[in-house]
């Protein structure tokens, strides 16, 4: 049985909610259904008792859950042993949030390659996916915004940034020196992808200010968000370093009270550090 299918089953068994599972695993609800149905077809039994509001494990589901968790645990132990047995003397896999250029991450990695001659593969994914990649030993390090699974990772502070309200140049609030979230209640919002940490942060800030934002567009490419803001489609909430500095069509105003986020270089707490990994850690610490 495919371990991704097992992971989907275990996650649904615990969350009991298709939407939450889809968000945490970055797959569609239809994909979840297909995976569960394939397992059930192979076993010849129903693993869940379904109703319109939630899903609950059947008696067969409880039996299967016990062994599915054991299989996934054994797989992780196996992958870890194999990884430890393979020589990684001169190669690293480094993950990063998509804004790799804006925060100088690509420059730091390039300079490290020049200094050491190391072979480095770079993976760009949202922070939640990067944490999963670290857990599954699919990357050695990851530059992550607002780390969630702190107890599993060692973290090296890399950068901090603050939130800005990004408005069209001719917006009614464009001349303010600072702006509160409550002042944006009637606006159309253009945000980063739904379910991402930047998206959730923006939505939660609006909720804390007493309203649910009217999100009319989501996009991974920041340039597209900025272009649409400039065209007057709506406004956005972005971190300062993501906002183009030379655009004459938009303004970026600091949000007050200050909303800041941090980016950290992360690796597993139980990571078996090679000499090259130690060098990279030291390089980031001393930059």
PDB file of C-alpha atoms in Angstrom:
ATOM      1  CA  UNK A   1       0.000   0.000   0.000  1.00  0.00           C
ATOM      2  CA  UNK A   2       1.317   3.451  -0.981  1.00  0.00           C
ATOM      3  CA  UNK A   3       2.502   5.296   2.125  1.00  0.00           C
ATOM      4  CA  UNK A   4       0.804   8.498   0.915  1.00  0.00           C
ATOM      5  CA  UNK A   5      -2.516   6.636   0.954  1.00  0.00           C
ATOM      6  CA  UNK A   6      -1.781   5.373   4.469  1.00  0.00           C
ATOM      7  CA  UNK A   7      -0.901   8.902   5.581  1.00  0.00           C
ATOM      8  CA  UNK A   8      -4.173  10.184   4.113  1.00  0.00           C
ATOM      9  CA  UNK A   9      -6.130   7.507   5.981  1.00  0.00           C
ATOM     10  CA  UNK A  10      -4.377   8.150   9.301  1.00  0.00           C
ATOM     11  CA  UNK A  11      -4.825  11.922   8.990  1.00  0.00           C
ATOM     12  CA  UNK A  12      -8.539  11.589   8.179  1.00  0.00           C
ATOM     13  CA  UNK A  13      -8.985   9.138  11.070  1.00  0.00           C
ATOM     14  CA  UNK A  14      -7.599  11.759  13.447  1.00  0.00           C
ATOM     15  CA  UNK A  15      -9.022  14.961  11.943  1.00  0.00           C
ATOM     16  CA  UNK A  16     -12.449  13.499  10.992  1.00  0.00           C
ATOM     17  CA  UNK A  17     -12.839  16.382   8.558  1.00  0.00           C
ATOM     18  CA  UNK A  18     -12.092  16.348   4.819  1.00  0.00           C
ATOM     19  CA  UNK A  19     -11.426  20.087   4.600  1.00  0.00           C
ATOM     20  CA  UNK A  20      -8.819  20.043   7.373  1.00  0.00           C
ATOM     21  CA  UNK A  21      -7.109  17.005   5.847  1.00  0.00           C
ATOM     22  CA  UNK A  22      -7.037  18.652   2.412  1.00  0.00           C
ATOM     23  CA  UNK A  23      -5.417  21.771   3.883  1.00  0.00           C
ATOM     24  CA  UNK A  24      -2.815  19.866   5.916  1.00  0.00           C
ATOM     25  CA  UNK A  25      -1.818  17.463   3.108  1.00  0.00           C
ATOM     26  CA  UNK A  26      -2.129  19.993   0.235  1.00  0.00           C
ATOM     27  CA  UNK A  27      -4.443  17.736  -1.799  1.00  0.00           C
ATOM     28  CA  UNK A  28      -8.044  18.077  -2.956  1.00  0.00           C
ATOM     29  CA  UNK A  29     -10.992  16.560  -1.130  1.00  0.00           C
ATOM     30  CA  UNK A  30     -11.747  14.422  -4.194  1.00  0.00           C
ATOM     31  CA  UNK A  31      -8.219  12.975  -4.030  1.00  0.00           C
ATOM     32  CA  UNK A  32      -8.786  12.093  -0.368  1.00  0.00           C
ATOM     33  CA  UNK A  33     -12.006  10.280  -1.273  1.00  0.00           C
ATOM     34  CA  UNK A  34     -10.325   8.333  -4.092  1.00  0.00           C
ATOM     35  CA  UNK A  35      -7.453   7.260  -1.854  1.00  0.00           C
ATOM     36  CA  UNK A  36      -9.752   6.047   0.921  1.00  0.00           C
ATOM     37  CA  UNK A  37     -11.989   4.224  -1.557  1.00  0.00           C
ATOM     38  CA  UNK A  38      -8.981   2.470  -3.087  1.00  0.00           C
ATOM     39  CA  UNK A  39      -7.861   1.213   0.339  1.00  0.00           C
ATOM     40  CA  UNK A  40     -11.399   0.076   1.179  1.00  0.00           C
ATOM     41  CA  UNK A  41     -11.708  -1.727  -2.157  1.00  0.00           C
ATOM     42  CA  UNK A  42      -8.431  -3.532  -1.567  1.00  0.00           C
ATOM     43  CA  UNK A  43      -9.485  -4.565   1.956  1.00  0.00           C
ATOM     44  CA  UNK A  44     -13.089  -5.334   1.079  1.00  0.00           C
ATOM     45  CA  UNK A  45     -14.482  -3.405   4.061  1.00  0.00           C
ATOM     46  CA  UNK A  46     -15.585   0.138   4.909  1.00  0.00           C
ATOM     47  CA  UNK A  47     -13.073   1.945   7.111  1.00  0.00           C
ATOM     48  CA  UNK A  48     -15.359   4.869   7.954  1.00  0.00           C
ATOM     49  CA  UNK A  49     -18.960   5.444   8.947  1.00  0.00           C
ATOM     50  CA  UNK A  50     -19.925   8.540   6.973  1.00  0.00           C
ATOM     51  CA  UNK A  51     -22.615  11.158   7.475  1.00  0.00           C
ATOM     52  CA  UNK A  52     -23.164  14.651   6.102  1.00  0.00           C
ATOM     53  CA  UNK A  53     -21.208  16.398   8.850  1.00  0.00           C
ATOM     54  CA  UNK A  54     -18.260  14.162   9.721  1.00  0.00           C
ATOM     55  CA  UNK A  55     -16.579  10.796   9.335  1.00  0.00           C
ATOM     56  CA  UNK A  56     -15.992   8.256  12.088  1.00  0.00           C
ATOM     57  CA  UNK A  57     -13.879   5.119  12.037  1.00  0.00           C
ATOM     58  CA  UNK A  58     -15.735   1.841  11.658  1.00  0.00           C
ATOM     59  CA  UNK A  59     -14.689  -1.199  13.703  1.00  0.00           C
ATOM     60  CA  UNK A  60     -12.526  -2.222  10.742  1.00  0.00           C
ATOM     61  CA  UNK A  61     -11.081   1.274  10.611  1.00  0.00           C
ATOM     62  CA  UNK A  62      -9.842   1.066  14.198  1.00  0.00           C
ATOM     63  CA  UNK A  63      -8.076  -2.210  13.419  1.00  0.00           C
ATOM     64  CA  UNK A  64      -6.514  -0.790  10.262  1.00  0.00           C
ATOM     65  CA  UNK A  65      -5.447   2.438  12.004  1.00  0.00           C
ATOM     66  CA  UNK A  66      -3.275   0.547  14.494  1.00  0.00           C
ATOM     67  CA  UNK A  67      -1.297  -1.162  11.743  1.00  0.00           C
ATOM     68  CA  UNK A  68      -1.236   1.809   9.363  1.00  0.00           C
ATOM     69  CA  UNK A  69       0.482   3.898  12.048  1.00  0.00           C
ATOM     70  CA  UNK A  70       3.007   1.115  12.659  1.00  0.00           C
ATOM     71  CA  UNK A  71       3.754   0.835   8.936  1.00  0.00           C
ATOM     72  CA  UNK A  72       4.321   4.581   8.595  1.00  0.00           C
ATOM     73  CA  UNK A  73       6.565   4.588  11.659  1.00  0.00           C
ATOM     74  CA  UNK A  74       8.601   1.671  10.307  1.00  0.00           C
ATOM     75  CA  UNK A  75       8.915   3.416   6.948  1.00  0.00           C
ATOM     76  CA  UNK A  76      10.312   6.544   8.607  1.00  0.00           C
ATOM     77  CA  UNK A  77      12.766   4.480  10.639  1.00  0.00           C
ATOM     78  CA  UNK A  78      13.842   2.645   7.496  1.00  0.00           C
ATOM     79  CA  UNK A  79      14.321   5.871   5.520  1.00  0.00           C
ATOM     80  CA  UNK A  80      16.317   7.354   8.364  1.00  0.00           C
ATOM     81  CA  UNK A  81      18.614   4.321   8.543  1.00  0.00           C
ATOM     82  CA  UNK A  82      19.123   4.355   4.787  1.00  0.00           C
ATOM     83  CA  UNK A  83      19.825   8.075   4.848  1.00  0.00           C
ATOM     84  CA  UNK A  84      22.413   7.580   7.567  1.00  0.00           C
ATOM     85  CA  UNK A  85      24.029   4.784   5.577  1.00  0.00           C
ATOM     86  CA  UNK A  86      24.345   6.832   2.386  1.00  0.00           C
ATOM     87  CA  UNK A  87      27.346   9.097   2.128  1.00  0.00           C
ATOM     88  CA  UNK A  88      26.330  12.746   1.705  1.00  0.00           C
ATOM     89  CA  UNK A  89      29.833  14.157   1.858  1.00  0.00           C
ATOM     90  CA  UNK A  90      29.351  16.866  -0.740  1.00  0.00           C
ATOM     91  CA  UNK A  91      25.633  17.342  -1.362  1.00  0.00           C
ATOM     92  CA  UNK A  92      22.668  18.966   0.365  1.00  0.00           C
ATOM     93  CA  UNK A  93      18.975  19.351  -0.356  1.00  0.00           C
ATOM     94  CA  UNK A  94      17.763  22.717   0.914  1.00  0.00           C
ATOM     95  CA  UNK A  95      14.130  23.766   0.993  1.00  0.00           C
ATOM     96  CA  UNK A  96      12.904  27.341   1.030  1.00  0.00           C
ATOM     97  CA  UNK A  97       9.731  29.385   0.985  1.00  0.00           C
ATOM     98  CA  UNK A  98       9.040  30.694  -2.557  1.00  0.00           C
ATOM     99  CA  UNK A  99      10.368  34.202  -1.794  1.00  0.00           C
ATOM    100  CA  UNK A 100      13.905  32.864  -1.985  1.00  0.00           C
ATOM    101  CA  UNK A 101      15.263  35.921  -3.797  1.00  0.00           C
ATOM    102  CA  UNK A 102      13.570  38.649  -1.769  1.00  0.00           C
ATOM    103  CA  UNK A 103      15.139  37.409   1.472  1.00  0.00           C
ATOM    104  CA  UNK A 104      18.599  36.818   0.019  1.00  0.00           C
ATOM    105  CA  UNK A 105      18.371  33.055   0.553  1.00  0.00           C
ATOM    106  CA  UNK A 106      19.466  32.218  -2.990  1.00  0.00           C
ATOM    107  CA  UNK A 107      22.461  34.540  -2.623  1.00  0.00           C
ATOM    108  CA  UNK A 108      23.540  32.874   0.637  1.00  0.00           C
ATOM    109  CA  UNK A 109      23.276  29.413  -0.921  1.00  0.00           C
ATOM    110  CA  UNK A 110      25.182  30.513  -4.035  1.00  0.00           C
ATOM    111  CA  UNK A 111      27.985  31.998  -1.940  1.00  0.00           C
ATOM    112  CA  UNK A 112      28.174  28.797   0.123  1.00  0.00           C
ATOM    113  CA  UNK A 113      28.498  26.757  -3.073  1.00  0.00           C
ATOM    114  CA  UNK A 114      31.337  29.016  -4.240  1.00  0.00           C
ATOM    115  CA  UNK A 115      33.120  28.690  -0.896  1.00  0.00           C
ATOM    116  CA  UNK A 116      32.766  24.913  -0.510  1.00  0.00           C
ATOM    117  CA  UNK A 117      32.163  23.462  -3.967  1.00  0.00           C
ATOM    118  CA  UNK A 118      29.113  21.670  -2.558  1.00  0.00           C
ATOM    119  CA  UNK A 119      26.382  20.261  -4.778  1.00  0.00           C
ATOM    120  CA  UNK A 120      23.062  21.708  -3.614  1.00  0.00           C
ATOM    121  CA  UNK A 121      19.526  21.029  -4.788  1.00  0.00           C
ATOM    122  CA  UNK A 122      16.963  23.698  -3.905  1.00  0.00           C
ATOM    123  CA  UNK A 123      13.262  22.984  -3.358  1.00  0.00           C
ATOM    124  CA  UNK A 124      10.747  25.844  -3.037  1.00  0.00           C
ATOM    125  CA  UNK A 125       7.461  25.081  -1.254  1.00  0.00           C
ATOM    126  CA  UNK A 126       5.099  26.705   1.280  1.00  0.00           C
ATOM    127  CA  UNK A 127       6.216  26.513   4.906  1.00  0.00           C
ATOM    128  CA  UNK A 128       3.791  23.736   5.829  1.00  0.00           C
ATOM    129  CA  UNK A 129       5.029  21.533   2.992  1.00  0.00           C
ATOM    130  CA  UNK A 130       8.647  22.239   3.954  1.00  0.00           C
ATOM    131  CA  UNK A 131       8.023  20.977   7.484  1.00  0.00           C
ATOM    132  CA  UNK A 132       6.601  17.783   5.988  1.00  0.00           C
ATOM    133  CA  UNK A 133       9.667  17.409   3.752  1.00  0.00           C
ATOM    134  CA  UNK A 134      11.961  17.702   6.762  1.00  0.00           C
ATOM    135  CA  UNK A 135       9.937  15.112   8.681  1.00  0.00           C
ATOM    136  CA  UNK A 136      10.127  12.679   5.754  1.00  0.00           C
ATOM    137  CA  UNK A 137      13.881  13.233   5.230  1.00  0.00           C
ATOM    138  CA  UNK A 138      13.327  14.668   1.749  1.00  0.00           C
ATOM    139  CA  UNK A 139      15.465  17.697   2.494  1.00  0.00           C
ATOM    140  CA  UNK A 140      18.345  18.422   4.864  1.00  0.00           C
ATOM    141  CA  UNK A 141      17.485  22.030   5.720  1.00  0.00           C
ATOM    142  CA  UNK A 142      14.591  24.388   5.098  1.00  0.00           C
ATOM    143  CA  UNK A 143      14.097  28.141   5.373  1.00  0.00           C
ATOM    144  CA  UNK A 144      10.629  28.311   6.963  1.00  0.00           C
ATOM    145  CA  UNK A 145       8.356  31.212   7.885  1.00  0.00           C
ATOM    146  CA  UNK A 146       6.750  30.967  11.352  1.00  0.00           C
ATOM    147  CA  UNK A 147       7.760  27.414  12.276  1.00  0.00           C
ATOM    148  CA  UNK A 148       4.873  25.372  13.739  1.00  0.00           C
ATOM    149  CA  UNK A 149       6.469  22.032  14.725  1.00  0.00           C
ATOM    150  CA  UNK A 150       9.080  23.627  16.966  1.00  0.00           C
ATOM    151  CA  UNK A 151       9.658  20.620  19.221  1.00  0.00           C
ATOM    152  CA  UNK A 152      10.920  18.552  16.272  1.00  0.00           C
ATOM    153  CA  UNK A 153      13.265  21.134  14.747  1.00  0.00           C
ATOM    154  CA  UNK A 154      16.406  22.992  15.613  1.00  0.00           C
ATOM    155  CA  UNK A 155      16.074  26.576  14.401  1.00  0.00           C
ATOM    156  CA  UNK A 156      18.558  29.250  13.431  1.00  0.00           C
ATOM    157  CA  UNK A 157      17.039  32.762  13.167  1.00  0.00           C
ATOM    158  CA  UNK A 158      17.514  34.095   9.644  1.00  0.00           C
ATOM    159  CA  UNK A 159      15.278  37.115   8.980  1.00  0.00           C
ATOM    160  CA  UNK A 160      12.366  39.149  10.322  1.00  0.00           C
ATOM    161  CA  UNK A 161       9.845  41.140   8.341  1.00  0.00           C
ATOM    162  CA  UNK A 162       6.775  43.277   8.989  1.00  0.00           C
ATOM    163  CA  UNK A 163       3.394  43.383   7.306  1.00  0.00           C
ATOM    164  CA  UNK A 164       2.409  46.160   4.926  1.00  0.00           C
ATOM    165  CA  UNK A 165      -0.938  47.132   3.471  1.00  0.00           C
ATOM    166  CA  UNK A 166      -0.421  47.327  -0.302  1.00  0.00           C
ATOM    167  CA  UNK A 167      -2.811  49.760  -2.015  1.00  0.00           C
ATOM    168  CA  UNK A 168      -3.257  51.322  -5.460  1.00  0.00           C
ATOM    169  CA  UNK A 169      -1.568  54.717  -5.725  1.00  0.00           C
ATOM    170  CA  UNK A 170      -4.929  56.503  -5.947  1.00  0.00           C
ATOM    171  CA  UNK A 171      -6.561  54.659  -3.031  1.00  0.00           C
ATOM    172  CA  UNK A 172      -8.458  56.750  -0.458  1.00  0.00           C
ATOM    173  CA  UNK A 173      -6.016  55.599   2.274  1.00  0.00           C
ATOM    174  CA  UNK A 174      -2.847  55.917   0.187  1.00  0.00           C
ATOM    175  CA  UNK A 175      -1.592  59.022   2.011  1.00  0.00           C
ATOM    176  CA  UNK A 176      -1.637  57.504   5.494  1.00  0.00           C
ATOM    177  CA  UNK A 177       1.669  56.873   7.282  1.00  0.00           C
ATOM    178  CA  UNK A 178       0.273  53.803   9.044  1.00  0.00           C
ATOM    179  CA  UNK A 179      -2.901  51.793   8.757  1.00  0.00           C
ATOM    180  CA  UNK A 180      -4.978  49.527  10.985  1.00  0.00           C
ATOM    181  CA  UNK A 181      -6.588  46.312   9.780  1.00  0.00           C
ATOM    182  CA  UNK A 182     -10.032  47.611  10.775  1.00  0.00           C
ATOM    183  CA  UNK A 183      -9.703  50.407   8.194  1.00  0.00           C
ATOM    184  CA  UNK A 184      -9.656  47.751   5.451  1.00  0.00           C
ATOM    185  CA  UNK A 185     -12.977  46.113   6.322  1.00  0.00           C
ATOM    186  CA  UNK A 186     -14.774  47.163   3.131  1.00  0.00           C
ATOM    187  CA  UNK A 187     -11.914  46.269   0.776  1.00  0.00           C
ATOM    188  CA  UNK A 188     -11.466  43.440  -1.719  1.00  0.00           C
ATOM    189  CA  UNK A 189      -8.474  41.330  -0.660  1.00  0.00           C
ATOM    190  CA  UNK A 190      -5.862  39.751  -2.939  1.00  0.00           C
ATOM    191  CA  UNK A 191      -3.830  37.261  -0.923  1.00  0.00           C
ATOM    192  CA  UNK A 192      -1.356  34.408  -1.114  1.00  0.00           C
ATOM    193  CA  UNK A 193      -2.818  30.887  -1.621  1.00  0.00           C
ATOM    194  CA  UNK A 194      -5.662  29.746   0.605  1.00  0.00           C
ATOM    195  CA  UNK A 195      -4.400  27.591   3.463  1.00  0.00           C
ATOM    196  CA  UNK A 196      -0.881  29.043   3.346  1.00  0.00           C
ATOM    197  CA  UNK A 197       0.529  30.642   6.481  1.00  0.00           C
ATOM    198  CA  UNK A 198       0.473  34.181   5.008  1.00  0.00           C
ATOM    199  CA  UNK A 199      -3.183  33.684   4.002  1.00  0.00           C
ATOM    200  CA  UNK A 200      -4.179  32.345   7.415  1.00  0.00           C
ATOM    201  CA  UNK A 201      -2.335  35.184   9.145  1.00  0.00           C
ATOM    202  CA  UNK A 202      -4.204  37.812   7.110  1.00  0.00           C
ATOM    203  CA  UNK A 203      -7.604  36.195   7.629  1.00  0.00           C
ATOM    204  CA  UNK A 204      -7.034  35.810  11.367  1.00  0.00           C
ATOM    205  CA  UNK A 205      -5.946  39.443  11.671  1.00  0.00           C
ATOM    206  CA  UNK A 206      -9.164  40.543   9.985  1.00  0.00           C
ATOM    207  CA  UNK A 207     -11.243  38.280  12.217  1.00  0.00           C
ATOM    208  CA  UNK A 208      -9.506  39.753  15.267  1.00  0.00           C
ATOM    209  CA  UNK A 209     -10.533  43.188  14.001  1.00  0.00           C
ATOM    210  CA  UNK A 210     -14.163  42.123  13.827  1.00  0.00           C
ATOM    211  CA  UNK A 211     -14.722  41.191  10.188  1.00  0.00           C
ATOM    212  CA  UNK A 212     -14.212  38.409   7.656  1.00  0.00           C
ATOM    213  CA  UNK A 213     -12.151  39.617   4.677  1.00  0.00           C
ATOM    214  CA  UNK A 214     -13.697  39.557   1.214  1.00  0.00           C
ATOM    215  CA  UNK A 215     -10.975  37.556  -0.554  1.00  0.00           C
ATOM    216  CA  UNK A 216     -11.527  37.839  -4.306  1.00  0.00           C
ATOM    217  CA  UNK A 217      -8.213  36.435  -5.536  1.00  0.00           C
ATOM    218  CA  UNK A 218      -5.406  34.183  -4.321  1.00  0.00           C
ATOM    219  CA  UNK A 219      -2.084  33.637  -6.030  1.00  0.00           C
ATOM    220  CA  UNK A 220       1.361  32.200  -5.289  1.00  0.00           C
ATOM    221  CA  UNK A 221       3.152  34.686  -7.543  1.00  0.00           C
ATOM    222  CA  UNK A 222       3.551  37.944  -5.608  1.00  0.00           C
ATOM    223  CA  UNK A 223       4.182  39.912  -8.808  1.00  0.00           C
ATOM    224  CA  UNK A 224       0.701  39.036 -10.066  1.00  0.00           C
ATOM    225  CA  UNK A 225      -0.890  40.150  -6.801  1.00  0.00           C
ATOM    226  CA  UNK A 226       0.976  43.457  -6.950  1.00  0.00           C
ATOM    227  CA  UNK A 227       0.010  44.021 -10.598  1.00  0.00           C
ATOM    228  CA  UNK A 228      -3.667  43.445  -9.841  1.00  0.00           C
ATOM    229  CA  UNK A 229      -3.510  45.789  -6.851  1.00  0.00           C
ATOM    230  CA  UNK A 230      -1.953  48.420  -9.109  1.00  0.00           C
ATOM    231  CA  UNK A 231      -4.805  47.886 -11.595  1.00  0.00           C
ATOM    232  CA  UNK A 232      -7.327  48.618  -8.843  1.00  0.00           C
ATOM    233  CA  UNK A 233      -8.761  45.122  -8.345  1.00  0.00           C
ATOM    234  CA  UNK A 234      -8.292  45.331  -4.579  1.00  0.00           C
ATOM    235  CA  UNK A 235      -5.685  45.571  -1.830  1.00  0.00           C
ATOM    236  CA  UNK A 236      -3.251  43.125  -0.289  1.00  0.00           C
ATOM    237  CA  UNK A 237      -1.397  42.425   2.940  1.00  0.00           C
ATOM    238  CA  UNK A 238       2.205  41.451   2.240  1.00  0.00           C
ATOM    239  CA  UNK A 239       5.484  41.330   4.082  1.00  0.00           C
ATOM    240  CA  UNK A 240       7.677  44.356   3.412  1.00  0.00           C
ATOM    241  CA  UNK A 241      10.472  42.552   1.543  1.00  0.00           C
ATOM    242  CA  UNK A 242       7.959  41.095  -0.926  1.00  0.00           C
ATOM    243  CA  UNK A 243       6.725  44.505  -2.066  1.00  0.00           C
ATOM    244  CA  UNK A 244       8.532  46.037  -5.090  1.00  0.00           C
ATOM    245  CA  UNK A 245      10.397  49.145  -3.968  1.00  0.00           C
ATOM    246  CA  UNK A 246      10.349  51.064  -7.248  1.00  0.00           C
ATOM    247  CA  UNK A 247       6.728  50.690  -8.330  1.00  0.00           C
ATOM    248  CA  UNK A 248       5.015  54.022  -9.005  1.00  0.00           C
ATOM    249  CA  UNK A 249       1.555  52.430  -9.179  1.00  0.00           C
ATOM    250  CA  UNK A 250       1.229  51.182  -5.596  1.00  0.00           C
ATOM    251  CA  UNK A 251       1.949  52.296  -2.050  1.00  0.00           C
ATOM    252  CA  UNK A 252       2.939  50.100   0.891  1.00  0.00           C
ATOM    253  CA  UNK A 253       1.865  51.343   4.323  1.00  0.00           C
ATOM    254  CA  UNK A 254       2.977  49.745   7.624  1.00  0.00           C
ATOM    255  CA  UNK A 255       0.224  47.944   9.505  1.00  0.00           C
ATOM    256  CA  UNK A 256      -0.260  49.120  13.086  1.00  0.00           C
ATOM    257  CA  UNK A 257       0.002  47.586  15.600  1.00  0.00           C
ATOM    258  CA  UNK A 258       3.101  46.064  14.020  1.00  0.00           C
ATOM    259  CA  UNK A 259       2.621  42.568  12.629  1.00  0.00           C
ATOM    260  CA  UNK A 260       5.918  40.763  12.120  1.00  0.00           C
ATOM    261  CA  UNK A 261       6.985  37.287  11.054  1.00  0.00           C
ATOM    262  CA  UNK A 262      10.291  35.464  11.255  1.00  0.00           C
ATOM    263  CA  UNK A 263      12.121  33.111   8.913  1.00  0.00           C
ATOM    264  CA  UNK A 264      14.358  30.410  10.364  1.00  0.00           C
ATOM    265  CA  UNK A 265      16.744  27.838   8.957  1.00  0.00           C
ATOM    266  CA  UNK A 266      15.408  24.533  10.289  1.00  0.00           C
ATOM    267  CA  UNK A 267      16.630  20.963  10.497  1.00  0.00           C
ATOM    268  CA  UNK A 268      15.517  17.905  12.439  1.00  0.00           C
ATOM    269  CA  UNK A 269      16.524  17.813  16.101  1.00  0.00           C
ATOM    270  CA  UNK A 270      17.806  14.249  15.714  1.00  0.00           C
ATOM    271  CA  UNK A 271      19.607  14.990  12.434  1.00  0.00           C
ATOM    272  CA  UNK A 272      22.841  13.082  11.849  1.00  0.00           C
ATOM    273  CA  UNK A 273      25.083  16.034  10.937  1.00  0.00           C
ATOM    274  CA  UNK A 274      27.793  15.498   8.347  1.00  0.00           C
ATOM    275  CA  UNK A 275      30.760  17.856   8.087  1.00  0.00           C
ATOM    276  CA  UNK A 276      29.059  19.667   5.197  1.00  0.00           C
ATOM    277  CA  UNK A 277      25.867  20.158   7.197  1.00  0.00           C
ATOM    278  CA  UNK A 278      27.861  21.580  10.099  1.00  0.00           C
ATOM    279  CA  UNK A 279      29.614  23.950   7.693  1.00  0.00           C
ATOM    280  CA  UNK A 280      26.288  25.188   6.319  1.00  0.00           C
ATOM    281  CA  UNK A 281      24.899  25.766   9.813  1.00  0.00           C
ATOM    282  CA  UNK A 282      28.023  27.706  10.775  1.00  0.00           C
ATOM    283  CA  UNK A 283      27.858  29.689   7.522  1.00  0.00           C
ATOM    284  CA  UNK A 284      24.279  30.857   8.165  1.00  0.00           C
ATOM    285  CA  UNK A 285      25.018  31.638  11.813  1.00  0.00           C
ATOM    286  CA  UNK A 286      28.066  33.745  10.936  1.00  0.00           C
ATOM    287  CA  UNK A 287      26.805  35.500   7.793  1.00  0.00           C
TER     288      UNK A 287
END
